[in-house]
Coordinates of C-alpha atoms in Angstrom, one line a residue:
M596 CA 131.3 337.5 63.7
R597 CA 132.8 334.3 64.8
S598 CA 135.8 332.2 64.3
T599 CA 137.5 328.8 64.5
M600 CA 137.8 326.5 67.4
T601 CA 140.4 323.8 67.2
N602 CA 140.1 322.0 70.5
G603 CA 136.7 320.4 70.1
H604 CA 135.7 316.8 69.7
P605 CA 134.0 315.3 66.6
T606 CA 130.3 315.4 66.6
A607 CA 128.8 312.3 67.9
Q608 CA 127.0 310.5 65.1
G609 CA 123.9 308.4 65.8
K610 CA 124.1 304.8 64.8
H611 CA 121.1 304.0 62.6
V612 CA 119.6 300.5 62.5
R613 CA 119.7 298.9 59.1
S614 CA 116.4 297.9 57.7
A615 CA 115.3 296.4 54.5
I616 CA 113.5 298.5 52.0
V617 CA 110.0 297.3 51.3
Y618 CA 108.2 298.9 48.4
N619 CA 104.8 300.2 49.4
S620 CA 102.5 299.8 46.4
R621 CA 100.1 302.4 47.8
F622 CA 102.6 305.1 47.0
A623 CA 102.0 304.6 43.2
A624 CA 98.3 305.2 43.6
T625 CA 98.3 308.0 46.2
G626 CA 101.6 309.8 45.8
S627 CA 101.5 310.2 49.6
F628 CA 104.8 311.2 51.2
V629 CA 104.3 308.9 54.2
N630 CA 104.1 305.9 52.0
S631 CA 107.4 306.7 50.2
A632 CA 109.4 308.4 52.9
A633 CA 110.0 305.5 55.3
P634 CA 111.6 303.1 52.8
L635 CA 113.6 305.8 51.2
L636 CA 114.8 307.1 54.6
S637 CA 115.7 303.6 55.5
C638 CA 117.8 303.2 52.4
I639 CA 119.5 306.6 52.9
R640 CA 120.4 305.7 56.4
L641 CA 121.9 302.4 55.3
I642 CA 124.0 304.0 52.6
Q643 CA 125.1 306.7 55.1
Q644 CA 126.0 304.1 57.8
R645 CA 128.1 302.1 55.3
H646 CA 129.8 305.2 54.0
E647 CA 130.7 306.2 57.5
S648 CA 132.1 302.8 58.3
V649 CA 134.2 302.6 55.1
A650 CA 135.4 306.2 55.5
R651 CA 136.7 305.4 59.0
N652 CA 138.9 302.6 57.5
V653 CA 139.9 303.8 54.1
R654 CA 143.5 304.8 53.5
D655 CA 143.4 306.1 49.9
Q656 CA 143.1 309.9 50.0
A657 CA 141.1 310.2 46.8
R658 CA 138.6 307.7 48.0
A659 CA 138.4 309.3 51.4
L660 CA 137.5 312.7 49.7
E661 CA 134.8 311.0 47.6
L662 CA 133.3 309.3 50.6
G663 CA 133.4 312.6 52.6
S664 CA 131.7 314.5 49.9
N665 CA 129.0 311.8 49.7
L666 CA 128.5 311.9 53.5
I667 CA 127.7 315.6 53.4
S668 CA 124.8 315.2 50.9
L669 CA 123.7 311.9 52.6
R670 CA 123.3 313.6 55.9
L671 CA 121.4 316.5 54.3
A672 CA 119.1 314.0 52.5
E673 CA 118.5 312.1 55.8
A674 CA 117.6 315.3 57.6
F675 CA 115.3 316.6 54.8
L676 CA 113.4 313.3 54.7
E677 CA 113.0 313.6 58.5
K678 CA 111.6 317.1 57.9
G679 CA 109.1 315.4 55.7
E680 CA 108.0 313.0 58.4
L681 CA 107.7 316.1 60.7
L682 CA 105.4 317.8 58.2
E683 CA 103.2 314.7 58.1
R684 CA 103.1 314.4 61.9
L685 CA 103.0 318.2 62.8
P686 CA 102.0 320.1 59.6
D687 CA 101.5 323.3 61.6
H688 CA 104.8 323.4 63.5
P689 CA 106.3 326.9 63.7
L690 CA 108.1 328.4 60.8
Q691 CA 111.8 327.7 60.8
I692 CA 114.3 330.3 59.6
A693 CA 117.9 329.3 59.3
V694 CA 120.6 332.0 59.2
I695 CA 123.7 330.4 57.5
G696 CA 127.0 331.7 56.2
P697 CA 130.8 331.6 56.4
T698 CA 133.1 332.8 59.1
Q699 CA 133.1 336.5 60.1
A700 CA 129.9 337.2 58.1
G701 CA 128.0 338.5 61.1
K702 CA 125.3 335.8 61.4
S703 CA 124.7 336.2 65.1
S704 CA 124.4 339.9 64.7
V705 CA 121.8 339.5 62.0
V706 CA 119.9 337.1 64.2
N707 CA 119.8 339.7 66.9
L708 CA 118.7 342.3 64.4
L709 CA 115.8 340.2 63.3
L710 CA 114.7 339.4 66.9
G711 CA 115.1 343.0 68.0
E712 CA 116.9 341.7 71.1
K713 CA 120.5 340.8 71.8
L714 CA 120.0 337.0 72.5
A715 CA 122.6 335.4 70.2
F716 CA 126.1 335.6 71.6
V717 CA 128.4 337.7 69.5
S718 CA 132.2 337.6 69.5
P719 CA 135.0 339.2 67.4
L720 CA 136.6 335.8 67.2
A721 CA 135.9 333.8 64.0
G722 CA 134.1 330.5 64.6
F723 CA 132.6 331.5 68.0
T724 CA 129.3 329.8 67.3
V725 CA 129.8 326.0 67.0
H726 CA 126.3 324.8 67.8
P727 CA 122.9 325.4 66.3
Q728 CA 121.0 327.9 68.5
G729 CA 117.3 328.4 68.1
F730 CA 115.4 331.5 69.3
P731 CA 111.6 331.0 69.5
L732 CA 109.7 334.1 68.5
N733 CA 106.1 334.3 69.7
V734 CA 106.0 330.4 69.9
A735 CA 104.2 328.6 72.7
E736 CA 106.1 326.1 74.8
E737 CA 104.1 323.1 73.7
Q738 CA 105.0 323.9 70.1
L739 CA 108.7 323.2 70.9
K740 CA 108.5 319.6 72.2
W741 CA 109.2 318.0 68.9
L742 CA 112.7 319.5 68.6
D743 CA 114.4 316.9 70.7
G744 CA 113.1 314.2 68.4
Y745 CA 114.4 316.0 65.3
F746 CA 117.8 316.6 67.0
R747 CA 117.7 313.2 68.5
N748 CA 121.5 312.7 68.6
Y749 CA 122.0 316.1 70.3
R750 CA 121.7 317.3 73.8
R751 CA 119.5 320.3 74.3
C752 CA 121.2 323.1 76.3
R753 CA 120.6 326.7 77.2
P754 CA 122.8 329.0 75.0
D755 CA 125.0 330.0 78.0
E756 CA 125.5 326.3 78.9
L757 CA 126.8 325.0 75.5
P758 CA 130.1 323.1 76.0
A759 CA 133.0 324.3 74.0
D760 CA 134.6 320.9 73.8
R761 CA 131.8 318.9 72.2
Y762 CA 129.5 319.5 69.3
D763 CA 126.7 317.0 69.9
C764 CA 124.5 319.7 71.4
Y765 CA 122.0 322.4 70.3
A766 CA 120.6 325.3 72.2
L767 CA 117.2 326.7 72.5
G768 CA 117.0 330.2 73.9
D769 CA 114.3 331.7 76.0
R770 CA 111.0 332.3 74.1
V771 CA 110.7 335.9 72.8
T772 CA 107.3 337.4 73.0
R773 CA 106.9 340.4 70.7
P774 CA 103.3 341.1 69.8
G775 CA 103.1 342.9 66.5
H776 CA 106.4 341.5 65.3
P777 CA 106.5 341.5 61.4
L778 CA 107.4 337.9 61.3
P779 CA 104.9 335.1 62.0
P780 CA 105.6 332.8 65.0
C781 CA 108.9 331.1 64.2
I782 CA 112.2 329.8 65.4
I783 CA 115.2 331.7 64.1
W784 CA 118.3 329.6 64.0
D785 CA 121.9 330.9 64.4
T786 CA 124.2 328.3 62.9
P787 CA 127.9 327.5 63.0
D788 CA 130.2 328.5 60.1
F789 CA 130.3 326.0 57.2
D790 CA 133.8 327.0 56.2
S791 CA 136.0 327.1 59.3
V792 CA 138.9 324.8 60.0
A793 CA 136.8 322.9 62.6
A794 CA 133.7 322.8 60.3
E795 CA 134.1 319.1 59.6
D796 CA 133.4 318.5 63.3
Y797 CA 130.0 320.2 63.3
R798 CA 129.0 320.2 59.7
T799 CA 126.2 317.7 60.3
S800 CA 124.5 320.1 62.7
V801 CA 124.6 322.8 60.1
L802 CA 123.1 320.5 57.5
R803 CA 120.4 319.3 59.8
T804 CA 119.4 322.9 60.7
A805 CA 119.4 323.9 57.0
A806 CA 117.2 320.9 56.1
L807 CA 114.8 321.8 58.9
A808 CA 114.4 325.4 57.6
D809 CA 111.4 326.7 55.7
I810 CA 113.4 329.8 54.8
V811 CA 117.2 330.1 54.5
L812 CA 118.9 333.5 55.0
L813 CA 122.4 333.5 53.7
V814 CA 124.6 336.1 55.4
V815 CA 127.9 336.9 53.6
S816 CA 130.3 339.8 53.8
K817 CA 132.2 341.6 51.0
D818 CA 135.2 339.4 51.8
K819 CA 133.4 336.1 51.7
Y820 CA 130.5 336.3 49.2
A821 CA 132.6 334.9 46.4
D822 CA 134.2 332.1 48.4
Q823 CA 133.9 328.6 47.0
S824 CA 132.5 327.2 50.2
V825 CA 129.6 329.6 50.0
W826 CA 128.6 328.5 46.5
E827 CA 129.2 324.8 47.2
T828 CA 126.7 325.1 50.1
M829 CA 124.2 327.0 47.9
R830 CA 124.5 324.4 45.2
L831 CA 124.0 321.7 47.8
L832 CA 120.8 323.3 49.1
E833 CA 119.3 324.1 45.7
P834 CA 117.3 320.8 45.3
L835 CA 115.6 321.5 48.7
G836 CA 113.7 324.3 46.9
Q837 CA 113.5 326.5 50.0
P838 CA 112.9 330.2 49.7
V839 CA 116.3 331.9 50.1
G840 CA 117.2 335.5 51.0
V841 CA 120.6 337.0 51.0
C842 CA 122.0 339.5 53.5
L843 CA 125.1 341.2 52.1
N844 CA 126.7 342.4 55.3
K845 CA 129.5 345.0 56.1
I846 CA 129.1 346.8 52.7
A847 CA 130.3 350.3 51.9
A848 CA 127.7 352.3 50.1
S849 CA 130.1 353.0 47.2
S850 CA 130.5 349.3 46.4
R851 CA 126.9 348.2 47.0
D852 CA 125.7 348.0 43.4
T853 CA 128.9 346.3 42.1
L854 CA 128.8 343.7 44.8
V855 CA 125.1 343.0 44.3
R856 CA 125.6 342.5 40.6
S857 CA 128.6 340.3 41.2
L858 CA 126.7 338.2 43.7
E859 CA 123.8 337.8 41.3
Q860 CA 126.2 336.7 38.6
K861 CA 127.7 334.1 40.9
W862 CA 124.2 332.8 41.7
R863 CA 123.3 332.4 38.0
G864 CA 126.6 330.5 37.4
I865 CA 125.9 328.0 40.2
R866 CA 122.1 327.6 40.5
R867 CA 119.3 327.3 38.0
D868 CA 116.7 329.2 40.0
A869 CA 116.3 333.0 39.9
P870 CA 118.8 334.9 42.1
A871 CA 117.6 335.5 45.7
S872 CA 116.4 338.8 46.9
I873 CA 119.3 340.7 48.5
V874 CA 119.4 343.1 51.4
T875 CA 122.6 345.0 52.1
L876 CA 123.8 346.1 55.6
P877 CA 126.6 348.7 56.0
Y878 CA 129.8 348.2 58.0
L879 CA 129.5 349.5 61.5
E880 CA 132.4 349.9 64.0
D881 CA 130.2 349.1 67.0
W882 CA 127.5 346.8 65.6
E883 CA 125.7 346.0 68.8
T884 CA 125.4 349.6 69.9
E885 CA 124.9 351.3 66.6
A886 CA 122.8 348.7 64.7
P887 CA 119.5 349.2 66.6
V888 CA 119.7 352.9 65.9
L889 CA 121.2 353.1 62.5
L890 CA 119.8 350.0 60.8
Q891 CA 116.1 350.6 61.2
D892 CA 115.4 350.9 57.5
E893 CA 117.7 347.9 56.6
R894 CA 116.0 345.8 59.4
G895 CA 112.6 346.7 57.9
R896 CA 113.7 345.6 54.4
L897 CA 115.2 342.3 55.9
L898 CA 112.0 341.6 57.8
T899 CA 109.9 342.4 54.8
L900 CA 112.0 340.0 52.7
L901 CA 111.5 337.2 55.2
G902 CA 107.9 338.0 55.6
V903 CA 107.3 337.8 51.8
E904 CA 109.2 334.6 51.7
S905 CA 107.4 333.1 54.7
A906 CA 104.1 333.7 52.9
A907 CA 105.2 331.5 50.1
R908 CA 107.2 329.0 52.2
G909 CA 107.9 325.7 50.4
R910 CA 106.2 323.1 52.6
P911 CA 103.8 321.9 49.9
G912 CA 105.5 319.5 47.5
H913 CA 108.2 318.5 50.0
S914 CA 108.1 314.8 48.9
E915 CA 108.9 315.7 45.3
R916 CA 111.7 318.0 46.4
A917 CA 113.1 315.2 48.6
K918 CA 113.1 312.8 45.7
R919 CA 114.8 315.5 43.5
L920 CA 117.5 315.9 46.2
I921 CA 118.1 312.2 46.3
A922 CA 118.1 311.8 42.6
T923 CA 120.7 314.6 42.3
H924 CA 123.2 312.8 44.4
W925 CA 122.1 309.2 43.8
P926 CA 124.8 308.4 41.1
A927 CA 127.6 309.8 43.3
W928 CA 126.3 307.8 46.4
L929 CA 126.1 304.6 44.4
A930 CA 129.4 305.0 42.5
P931 CA 131.6 303.4 45.2
I932 CA 128.9 300.9 46.1
R933 CA 128.5 299.8 42.4
T934 CA 132.3 299.5 42.1
E935 CA 132.3 297.0 45.0
Q936 CA 129.3 295.2 43.6
N937 CA 131.0 295.0 40.2
A938 CA 134.1 293.5 41.9
W939 CA 131.9 290.8 43.4
I940 CA 130.3 290.2 40.0
T941 CA 133.8 290.0 38.5
W942 CA 134.8 287.5 41.2
N943 CA 131.8 285.3 40.4
G944 CA 132.6 285.5 36.7
M945 CA 136.2 284.5 37.4
I946 CA 134.9 281.4 39.2
E947 CA 132.6 280.5 36.4
D948 CA 135.4 280.9 33.8
A949 CA 137.7 278.8 35.9
I950 CA 135.2 276.0 36.4
R951 CA 134.3 276.1 32.7
E952 CA 137.9 275.7 31.8
A953 CA 138.4 273.0 34.4
L954 CA 135.5 271.0 33.0
S955 CA 136.8 271.4 29.5
V956 CA 140.2 270.0 30.6
Y957 CA 138.5 267.1 32.4
R958 CA 136.6 266.2 29.2
R959 CA 139.8 266.5 27.1
D960 CA 142.2 264.7 29.4
F961 CA 139.8 262.0 30.5
L962 CA 136.4 261.6 29.0
D963 CA 137.6 262.1 25.4
H964 CA 141.1 260.7 25.8
P965 CA 141.5 257.4 23.9
Q966 CA 144.0 256.0 26.4
H967 CA 142.9 257.4 29.7
Y968 CA 139.1 256.9 29.6
E969 CA 138.6 253.7 31.7
T970 CA 135.0 254.0 33.1
F971 CA 133.3 252.2 30.2
Q972 CA 135.9 249.4 30.4
R973 CA 134.9 248.9 34.0
A974 CA 131.3 248.6 32.8
L975 CA 132.5 245.9 30.4
A976 CA 134.1 244.1 33.3
E977 CA 130.8 244.2 35.1
L978 CA 129.1 242.8 32.0
L979 CA 131.5 239.9 31.9
T980 CA 130.7 238.9 35.5
L981 CA 127.0 238.8 34.5
L982 CA 127.7 236.3 31.7
E983 CA 127.5 232.7 32.8
V984 CA 130.4 231.4 30.7
P985 CA 130.8 227.6 30.6
G986 CA 134.3 226.4 31.6
L987 CA 135.0 229.6 33.6
A988 CA 135.8 227.7 36.8
G989 CA 139.4 227.0 35.8
A990 CA 140.0 230.6 34.8
L991 CA 138.5 231.8 38.1
L992 CA 140.8 229.5 40.0
T993 CA 143.7 231.1 38.3
A994 CA 142.4 234.5 39.1
R995 CA 142.1 233.5 42.8
K996 CA 145.7 232.5 42.9
V997 CA 146.7 236.0 41.8
V998 CA 145.0 237.5 44.8
T999 CA 147.2 238.0 47.9
W1000 CA 144.5 237.6 50.5
P1001 CA 141.7 235.0 50.9
I1002 CA 138.4 235.3 49.1
R1003 CA 136.7 235.1 52.5
Q1004 CA 138.5 238.2 53.6
L1005 CA 137.6 240.0 50.4
A1006 CA 133.9 239.2 50.9
K1007 CA 134.1 240.4 54.5
L1008 CA 135.6 243.8 53.4
G1009 CA 132.8 244.1 50.9
Q1010 CA 132.1 246.6 48.2
N1011 CA 134.2 249.5 49.6
L1012 CA 137.4 247.6 48.8
R1013 CA 136.2 246.5 45.5
W1014 CA 137.9 249.3 43.6
K1015 CA 140.5 250.3 46.2
R1016 CA 143.6 249.4 44.1
Q1017 CA 142.0 250.7 41.0
D1018 CA 141.2 254.1 42.7
E1019 CA 144.8 254.5 43.7
A1020 CA 145.8 254.5 40.1
S1021 CA 142.6 255.9 38.5
Q1022 CA 143.2 258.3 35.6
E1023 CA 140.0 260.1 36.5
T1024 CA 141.0 260.9 40.1
A1025 CA 144.5 262.0 38.9
V1026 CA 143.0 264.3 36.3
L1027 CA 140.4 265.8 38.6
T1028 CA 143.0 266.4 41.3
R1029 CA 145.2 268.2 38.8
V1030 CA 142.3 270.2 37.4
V1031 CA 141.2 271.5 40.8
E1032 CA 144.8 272.5 41.7
H1033 CA 145.1 274.4 38.4
L1034 CA 141.7 276.0 38.9
F1035 CA 142.9 277.6 42.2
I1036 CA 146.1 278.6 40.7
R1037 CA 144.3 280.4 37.8
I1038 CA 141.9 282.2 40.1
S1039 CA 144.8 283.3 42.4
E1040 CA 146.7 284.7 39.4
T1041 CA 143.7 286.6 38.2
V1042 CA 143.1 288.1 41.7
L1043 CA 146.7 289.2 41.8
E1044 CA 146.3 291.0 38.4
K1045 CA 143.1 292.7 39.6
S1046 CA 144.8 294.0 42.8
Q1047 CA 147.5 295.6 40.6
E1048 CA 145.3 297.1 37.9
D1049 CA 142.4 298.5 40.1
P1050 CA 143.7 301.0 42.7
A1051 CA 140.2 301.8 43.9
L1052 CA 139.7 298.2 45.0
Q1053 CA 143.2 297.2 45.6
G1054 CA 142.5 296.3 49.2
W1055 CA 139.4 294.4 48.3
W1056 CA 141.3 292.1 45.8
R1057 CA 144.3 291.7 48.2
E1058 CA 142.0 290.6 51.0
M1059 CA 140.3 288.2 48.5
G1060 CA 143.7 286.8 47.6
Q1061 CA 144.5 286.1 51.2
L1062 CA 141.2 284.4 51.8
L1063 CA 141.6 282.4 48.6
H1064 CA 145.1 281.2 49.7
G1065 CA 143.7 280.0 53.0
E1066 CA 140.7 278.4 51.3
R1067 CA 143.1 276.6 48.9
L1068 CA 145.1 275.2 51.8
S1069 CA 142.1 274.1 53.8
K1070 CA 140.5 272.5 50.7
S1071 CA 143.4 270.4 49.6
E1072 CA 142.6 267.4 51.7
R1073 CA 138.8 268.0 51.4
C1074 CA 139.1 268.1 47.6
T1075 CA 141.0 264.8 47.5
A1076 CA 138.4 263.2 49.8
A1077 CA 135.5 264.6 47.8
I1078 CA 136.9 263.3 44.5
T1079 CA 137.5 259.9 46.0
R1080 CA 133.9 259.8 47.3
Y1081 CA 132.5 260.9 43.9
H1082 CA 134.6 258.2 42.2
Q1083 CA 133.2 255.5 44.5
S1084 CA 129.6 256.8 44.4
F1085 CA 129.6 256.6 40.6
Q1086 CA 129.9 252.8 40.7
P1087 CA 126.1 252.3 40.6
E1088 CA 126.1 254.1 37.2
I1089 CA 128.7 251.7 35.9
D1090 CA 126.6 248.8 37.2
R1091 CA 123.6 250.3 35.5
T1092 CA 125.4 250.5 32.2
A1093 CA 126.6 246.9 32.5
R1094 CA 123.0 245.7 33.2
Q1095 CA 121.7 247.6 30.2
L1096 CA 124.3 246.0 28.0
Y1097 CA 123.5 242.6 29.4
D1098 CA 119.8 243.1 28.8
Q1099 CA 120.5 244.2 25.3
L1100 CA 122.6 241.0 24.8
R1101 CA 119.8 238.9 26.1
Q1102 CA 117.6 240.2 23.3
H1103 CA 120.1 238.6 20.9
P1104 CA 120.3 235.0 22.1
A1105 CA 122.5 234.0 19.1
V1106 CA 125.1 236.6 19.9
L1107 CA 125.0 235.8 23.6
N1108 CA 125.5 232.1 23.0
S1109 CA 128.2 232.8 20.5
L1110 CA 130.1 234.9 23.1
R1111 CA 129.7 232.3 25.8
A1112 CA 131.2 229.7 23.5
T1113 CA 134.2 231.8 22.7
R1114 CA 137.5 231.2 24.5
I1115 CA 138.2 234.9 24.3
T1116 CA 135.1 235.6 26.4
T1117 CA 136.2 233.0 29.0
D1118 CA 139.6 234.6 29.3
A1119 CA 138.1 238.1 29.5
A1120 CA 135.7 237.0 32.2
A1121 CA 138.6 235.6 34.2
L1122 CA 140.4 238.9 33.8
A1123 CA 137.3 240.7 35.0
M1124 CA 137.1 238.5 38.1
A1125 CA 140.8 239.2 38.7
L1126 CA 140.1 243.0 38.4
H1127 CA 137.2 242.7 40.8
T1128 CA 139.3 241.0 43.4
G1129 CA 142.3 243.3 43.1
G1130 CA 144.5 240.7 41.3
I1131 CA 145.3 243.1 38.4
G1132 CA 145.0 246.8 37.8
I1133 CA 142.7 248.6 35.4
H1134 CA 145.5 249.4 33.0
D1135 CA 146.6 245.7 32.8
F1136 CA 142.9 244.8 32.3
L1137 CA 142.4 247.3 29.4
L1138 CA 145.5 246.2 27.6
A1139 CA 145.0 242.4 27.9
P1140 CA 144.6 240.8 24.4
A1141 CA 141.4 239.0 25.5
I1142 CA 139.8 242.3 26.5
L1143 CA 140.9 244.0 23.3
S1144 CA 139.6 241.1 21.2
L1145 CA 136.3 241.0 23.1
T1146 CA 135.8 244.8 22.7
T1147 CA 136.4 244.4 19.0
M1148 CA 133.9 241.6 18.7
L1149 CA 131.2 243.5 20.6
A1150 CA 131.8 246.7 18.6
E1151 CA 131.7 245.0 15.2
G1152 CA 128.7 242.8 16.0
A1153 CA 125.0 243.4 16.3
L1154 CA 125.6 245.2 19.6
G1155 CA 128.1 247.7 18.2
R1156 CA 125.7 250.7 17.8
Y1157 CA 124.2 250.2 21.2
L1158 CA 127.7 249.8 22.7
H1159 CA 128.7 253.2 21.4
K1160 CA 125.5 254.8 22.6
S1161 CA 125.9 253.3 26.1
E1162 CA 129.4 254.6 26.3
A1163 CA 128.3 258.1 25.2
E1164 CA 125.5 258.1 27.7
L1165 CA 127.8 257.0 30.5
K1166 CA 130.2 259.8 29.7
Q1167 CA 127.4 262.3 29.8
R1168 CA 126.2 261.1 33.2
Q1169 CA 129.8 261.1 34.4
Y1170 CA 130.3 264.7 33.1
H1171 CA 127.1 265.9 34.9
E1172 CA 128.2 264.3 38.2
V1173 CA 131.5 266.0 38.0
E1174 CA 129.7 269.3 37.3
K1175 CA 127.7 268.7 40.5
L1176 CA 131.0 267.9 42.3
F1177 CA 132.5 271.3 41.2
D1178 CA 129.3 273.1 42.2
R1179 CA 129.4 271.6 45.7
L1180 CA 133.2 271.7 46.1
I1181 CA 134.1 275.0 44.5
R1182 CA 131.3 277.2 43.1
V1183 CA 129.1 277.5 46.1
E1184 CA 131.8 278.1 48.7
L1185 CA 133.9 280.4 46.5
N1186 CA 130.9 282.5 45.4
R1187 CA 130.3 283.3 49.1
L1188 CA 133.9 283.9 49.9
P1189 CA 133.5 287.7 49.7
E1190 CA 131.0 287.5 52.6
R1191 CA 134.0 286.7 54.8
L1192 CA 135.8 289.9 53.9
D1193 CA 136.3 292.4 56.8
P1194 CA 132.9 294.3 56.8
S1195 CA 134.3 297.4 58.4
D1196 CA 135.6 298.8 55.1
K1197 CA 133.0 297.3 52.8
F1198 CA 129.5 298.5 51.8
N1199 CA 127.9 295.1 51.5
I1200 CA 124.6 296.6 50.3
P1201 CA 122.5 294.2 48.2
A1202 CA 121.8 295.3 44.6
Q1203 CA 118.1 294.6 45.2
T1204 CA 117.9 297.0 48.0
L1205 CA 119.2 299.8 45.8
A1206 CA 116.9 298.7 42.9
T1207 CA 113.9 299.0 45.1
A1208 CA 114.8 302.4 46.3
E1209 CA 115.5 303.5 42.7
A1210 CA 112.0 302.4 41.7
M1211 CA 110.5 304.8 44.2
L1212 CA 112.4 307.7 42.8
H1213 CA 110.6 307.5 39.5

């Protein structure tokens, strides 16, 4: 007999410390609850904490409902695992009986009937009881000390001191001493309604009390026994495997059998276990005055029901029932988490596809392009400088005249300026710059498509799009600088190829001497020197008749096969270096970009954490 309160504040939720799950191999051998409960409890708390954070920030109504439903079962699972820890620590703690039910069912009156005293406050207003209230029956004071630990986020009060405007409290009434009472020493809990308007504010305390219970007594009236909220609660509690009794209250004698059959039918449609034992109580005008006199037989049946159930209370096998509870809800808990993890996987796949396409374009437009590929020709220019060609002095003098600054100054500037002019017009840097720009454009377009086609993660993809836009802007200059550094750092590979070609030529003295005696080689060497000193550009060098003729001579001579092999190897090394460039410049940073998303509405639970927990459920 209670009702709704609408002026309260939300229940204060404790903040749980995240902790990694560490699999305890001893569990596999012993089956001990202690070895398995701690890591599972840690995982449940982490999942619950992230659900709470995401739920506070979610705007989508359907997703909010999904998260809210998950939080109900997560809080129940957390409390039931903590009950398991209590069983290990204090296996002989007093029997716990939880009286639960919807509004106006008469729970407080039934608690008083069981106790034989009027201790639970009763009111004609629905939703009067909004805090768990425990009444110790034949329990010593020292057997109650653990309660504050179990209700660690709640303040203990006396029943008459419970605040109406806050729900983070529980009450413990005066100890009742009744020698010869049919029930063993126990705590009988009066609980708030689970279906009132304000139930969301104190639902956690109801779940925590229900999880603590060794026996559950469901109290329903003829007006409420068929309510959806009643059977949703009974379905939720089923995996806990607690003995359950039903008190069908306020029942007219003429409708008793019909209501009992209907309730049993409801039970069979919702739960897989056998219907609970049912005790009916008649409707009384003045319950508190008339009940002690008129309900002696009914009270006896109710106490007998609880006594029988207490004899077979379900403390043994708690760990298996806890795992069954978790397994029941595990797919629902993980559904939104997996969705987010899959988005991250999709993001990483998008990066891989974009990089693969970018490298393919780089190979097509530079490495395999007959007019654009210039790197091997630079190796040939290096080769020509290694050849001691007689009569080259005149050609070198001509090359020096082309240069617009003194040779002394060139020497002073050193190797860094060696390719400056060529870099400015390099086909490779132009291709790479264009390829990187296209890569970001492609990823941005795909992210936009994802944000439009996936409502559940629309916010996730939109935020990723904003981060990507900022990353693209900040990377523009860095990409150009990184490409330039790569281009310059590849010079030793060009020198290496030139040296290998020269060593191969030295193994063929006749070919080497023939080349040195050729006017074409002399002209080509002069062009190579002009290229080195910045007198001509790489494109002029490649198209010069002397270079074309020399390349033809080398390709058609004894060195032809080795020439092609060296070019292929140089391309392969160049491709691998560009792969490394893309890995450093793009893959590593973009793969970690989701870590910069606002964590307040993200789960961010590692897949390995969940996999470890799943292994302990089997």
